[in-house]
Amino acid sequence: MELVEQLKKLTLEWKEYMHKNTTVISIDGNVNAGKTSLLKAIVFMNNLLNIKYVPEHTDLLDPNIEESLSFIMLQEKYLNTELVKYDIINNSSADLFLMDRSFISIFAHTLATTSRISKERIFVVNKLCELIESKRIIIPNCFVFFDVKYEVCINRYNNNHKAKGTSLDLVDPIYFNFLQNFYREWVKLVGGHMISSHDEFQIDNLRYTSYDRLLIIDLIENISKVNS
């Protein structure tokens, strides 16, 4: 109990510090939903404001990364980019950060591609909790998820996959629907917003909400147990 109280105290102190002078909004969703295009457009259109775009995980990795790496090794590299995002945000004087995917995208991908008691899932869950407890991961003020029809994403994939190198596995309909359902459930559990990719103006009306890191840890642990 003493450890829980100590962790709670650290969590509340960190949340207060993290969001005292900055606002972090993350946009997550399936591939080809239009997340990156919208974020970059918002930053470009508001170039007189103090807004910073934070790249997604793949853009922070070595482009020569071996896709043949084991699932655990590859996900560890993705998780380590959370530390890079942490440094980007904490070393910047921007007032608003638009983050292309949060840690929740890594978690959703893990749930969609691993079994309930697999060592791969256990590794990712434990690593995420470790990062949260050590205060080395960014918890957004507001989670935003793009709710896009499968037909839209698969059409964009067919037009762009050669240029982007997107894996066909990421537009598999079963995988796609799992992620969409997961994001909807996450919004119900912790709050946030589901918007369509063409409904850009809703961004201006987002209500910023802070999230307790203890709640996030509990959700990660509980969701990992019930999803297979």
Coordinates of C-alpha atoms in Angstrom, one line a residue:
M1 CA 0.0 0.0 0.0
E2 CA 2.9 2.3 0.8
L3 CA 4.3 1.8 -2.7
V4 CA 1.0 2.5 -4.3
E5 CA 0.7 5.8 -2.3
Q6 CA 4.2 6.7 -3.3
L7 CA 3.6 6.0 -6.9
K8 CA 0.3 8.0 -6.8
K9 CA 2.2 11.0 -5.3
L10 CA 4.8 10.9 -8.0
T11 CA 2.2 10.5 -10.7
L12 CA 0.2 13.5 -9.5
E13 CA 3.4 15.6 -9.2
W14 CA 4.5 14.6 -12.7
K15 CA 1.1 15.3 -14.3
E16 CA 1.1 18.8 -12.8
Y17 CA 4.6 19.5 -14.1
M18 CA 4.0 17.9 -17.5
H19 CA 1.0 19.9 -18.4
K20 CA 1.6 23.1 -16.5
N21 CA 2.7 25.2 -19.5
T22 CA 2.1 22.9 -22.5
T23 CA -0.7 21.0 -24.2
V24 CA -0.1 17.7 -25.9
I25 CA -2.6 16.4 -28.4
S26 CA -2.0 13.0 -30.0
I27 CA -3.7 11.7 -33.1
D28 CA -3.9 7.9 -33.5
G29 CA -5.7 5.6 -35.9
N30 CA -5.2 3.1 -38.7
V31 CA -2.7 3.6 -41.5
N32 CA -3.7 5.9 -44.3
A33 CA -6.4 7.6 -42.2
G34 CA -4.9 11.0 -42.9
K35 CA -3.3 11.7 -39.5
T36 CA 0.1 12.9 -40.6
S37 CA -1.3 15.0 -43.5
L38 CA -3.8 16.8 -41.2
L39 CA -1.2 17.4 -38.4
K40 CA 1.3 18.9 -40.8
A41 CA -1.4 21.0 -42.4
I42 CA -2.4 22.4 -39.0
V43 CA 1.2 23.3 -38.2
F44 CA 1.7 24.9 -41.6
M45 CA -1.6 26.9 -41.4
N46 CA -0.7 28.2 -37.9
N47 CA 3.0 28.9 -38.5
L48 CA 2.6 32.1 -36.5
L49 CA 1.6 30.2 -33.4
N50 CA 3.9 28.3 -31.1
I51 CA 2.9 24.8 -32.3
K52 CA 5.3 21.9 -32.8
Y53 CA 4.7 18.7 -34.7
V54 CA 6.1 15.5 -33.0
P55 CA 6.8 12.7 -35.6
E56 CA 5.4 9.2 -35.3
H57 CA 7.5 6.3 -34.1
T58 CA 8.5 5.0 -37.6
D59 CA 9.9 8.5 -38.5
L60 CA 12.2 8.4 -35.4
L61 CA 13.7 5.0 -36.2
D62 CA 16.7 4.2 -38.3
P63 CA 15.4 3.8 -41.9
N64 CA 17.6 0.8 -42.3
I65 CA 16.0 -1.0 -39.4
E66 CA 15.7 -4.7 -40.0
E67 CA 12.1 -5.8 -40.4
S68 CA 13.3 -9.3 -39.8
L69 CA 13.9 -8.5 -36.2
S70 CA 11.9 -10.5 -33.7
F71 CA 8.6 -8.9 -32.5
I72 CA 10.0 -8.1 -29.1
M73 CA 13.2 -6.5 -30.5
L74 CA 11.2 -4.5 -33.0
Q75 CA 8.6 -3.3 -30.5
E76 CA 11.4 -2.4 -28.0
K77 CA 12.8 -0.1 -30.7
Y78 CA 9.4 1.5 -31.2
L79 CA 8.9 1.9 -27.4
N80 CA 12.3 3.5 -27.1
T81 CA 11.2 6.2 -29.6
E82 CA 8.8 7.3 -26.8
L83 CA 11.9 8.5 -25.0
V84 CA 12.8 10.6 -28.0
K85 CA 9.4 12.1 -28.1
Y86 CA 9.7 12.9 -24.4
D87 CA 13.0 14.7 -25.1
I88 CA 11.5 16.6 -28.1
I89 CA 8.7 17.9 -26.0
N90 CA 10.7 18.7 -22.9
N91 CA 13.4 20.5 -24.8
S92 CA 11.1 22.7 -26.8
S93 CA 9.5 26.0 -25.9
A94 CA 6.3 25.3 -27.9
D95 CA 3.0 25.9 -26.3
L96 CA 1.1 23.2 -28.2
F97 CA 2.4 19.8 -29.4
L98 CA 0.7 17.8 -32.0
M99 CA 1.9 14.2 -31.6
D100 CA 1.6 11.8 -34.5
R101 CA 0.6 8.7 -32.7
S102 CA 0.9 8.1 -28.9
F103 CA 2.1 5.1 -27.0
I104 CA -1.4 3.7 -27.3
S105 CA -0.8 2.9 -31.0
I106 CA 2.0 0.5 -30.0
F107 CA -0.3 -1.1 -27.4
A108 CA -3.2 -1.5 -29.8
H109 CA -0.9 -3.1 -32.4
T110 CA 0.4 -5.5 -29.8
L111 CA -3.1 -6.6 -28.8
A112 CA -4.0 -7.1 -32.4
T113 CA -1.1 -9.2 -33.3
T114 CA -0.3 -11.3 -30.1
S115 CA -2.1 -13.8 -28.0
R116 CA -3.3 -13.2 -24.4
I117 CA -0.5 -14.9 -22.5
S118 CA 2.3 -14.6 -25.1
K119 CA 5.7 -13.4 -24.0
E120 CA 5.5 -10.7 -26.7
R121 CA 2.4 -9.2 -25.1
I122 CA 3.7 -9.5 -21.6
F123 CA 7.0 -7.7 -22.7
V124 CA 5.2 -4.8 -24.2
V125 CA 2.8 -4.3 -21.3
N126 CA 5.5 -4.5 -18.7
K127 CA 7.7 -2.1 -20.7
L128 CA 4.9 0.4 -21.1
C129 CA 4.1 0.3 -17.4
E130 CA 7.8 0.7 -16.6
L131 CA 8.0 3.8 -18.8
I132 CA 4.9 5.3 -17.3
E133 CA 6.0 4.7 -13.7
S134 CA 9.4 6.2 -14.5
K135 CA 7.8 9.3 -16.0
R136 CA 9.6 8.8 -19.3
I137 CA 6.6 8.6 -21.6
I138 CA 4.3 11.3 -22.8
I139 CA 0.6 11.0 -21.7
P140 CA -1.3 13.4 -24.0
N141 CA -3.7 16.0 -22.5
C142 CA -6.1 14.8 -25.2
F143 CA -6.3 11.5 -27.2
V144 CA -7.8 11.9 -30.7
F145 CA -8.7 9.0 -32.9
F146 CA -9.5 9.0 -36.6
D147 CA -12.6 6.9 -37.4
V148 CA -12.2 6.2 -41.1
K149 CA -14.0 3.7 -43.3
Y150 CA -12.0 0.7 -44.4
E151 CA -12.7 1.5 -48.0
V152 CA -11.0 4.9 -47.7
C153 CA -7.9 3.5 -46.1
I154 CA -7.5 0.5 -48.6
N155 CA -7.9 2.9 -51.5
R156 CA -5.2 5.2 -50.2
Y157 CA -3.0 2.1 -49.5
N158 CA -3.4 1.0 -53.1
N159 CA -2.4 4.4 -54.3
N160 CA 0.5 5.1 -51.9
H161 CA 1.9 1.8 -50.5
K162 CA 4.8 1.7 -52.9
A163 CA 5.9 5.2 -51.9
K164 CA 5.3 4.7 -48.2
G165 CA 6.3 1.0 -48.0
T166 CA 3.3 0.2 -45.8
S167 CA 2.9 -3.5 -45.0
L168 CA -0.2 -5.2 -46.4
D169 CA -0.8 -6.7 -42.9
L170 CA -1.7 -3.2 -41.6
V171 CA -4.7 -3.0 -43.9
D172 CA -6.0 -6.5 -43.3
P173 CA -9.7 -6.0 -42.5
I174 CA -9.5 -8.0 -39.3
Y175 CA -6.6 -6.0 -38.0
F176 CA -8.2 -2.8 -39.2
N177 CA -11.5 -3.4 -37.4
F178 CA -9.7 -4.5 -34.2
L179 CA -7.8 -1.2 -34.0
Q180 CA -11.0 0.8 -34.8
N181 CA -12.9 -1.0 -32.0
F182 CA -10.0 -0.7 -29.6
Y183 CA -9.7 3.1 -30.1
R184 CA -13.5 3.4 -29.6
E185 CA -13.2 1.5 -26.3
W186 CA -10.2 3.5 -25.2
V187 CA -12.2 6.8 -25.6
K188 CA -15.0 5.3 -23.5
L189 CA -12.5 4.3 -20.8
V190 CA -10.3 7.4 -20.5
G191 CA -12.0 10.0 -22.5
G192 CA -11.0 11.6 -25.8
H193 CA -12.4 12.2 -29.3
M194 CA -13.3 10.1 -32.3
I195 CA -13.4 12.2 -35.5
S196 CA -13.5 11.5 -39.2
S197 CA -10.4 12.3 -41.2
H198 CA -12.2 14.9 -43.3
D199 CA -13.7 16.7 -40.3
E200 CA -10.6 18.8 -39.6
F201 CA -12.4 21.8 -38.0
Q202 CA -13.4 19.8 -35.0
I203 CA -9.7 20.1 -33.9
D204 CA -10.3 23.7 -32.9
N205 CA -13.0 22.7 -30.5
L206 CA -11.2 19.9 -28.6
R207 CA -11.7 20.0 -24.8
Y208 CA -8.3 19.3 -23.2
T209 CA -8.4 16.7 -20.4
S210 CA -5.6 15.5 -18.2
Y211 CA -5.3 11.8 -17.4
D212 CA -4.0 10.1 -14.3
R213 CA -1.1 7.9 -15.1
L214 CA -2.2 5.3 -12.5
L215 CA -5.4 5.0 -14.5
I216 CA -3.5 4.5 -17.7
I217 CA -1.4 1.7 -16.1
D218 CA -4.5 0.0 -14.7
L219 CA -6.2 0.2 -18.1
I220 CA -3.2 -1.2 -19.9
E221 CA -3.0 -4.2 -17.5
N222 CA -6.7 -4.8 -17.5
I223 CA -7.2 -4.5 -21.3
S224 CA -4.3 -6.8 -21.9
K225 CA -6.0 -9.5 -19.9
V226 CA -9.4 -9.4 -21.6
N227 CA -8.2 -9.0 -25.3
S228 CA -6.7 -11.9 -27.1

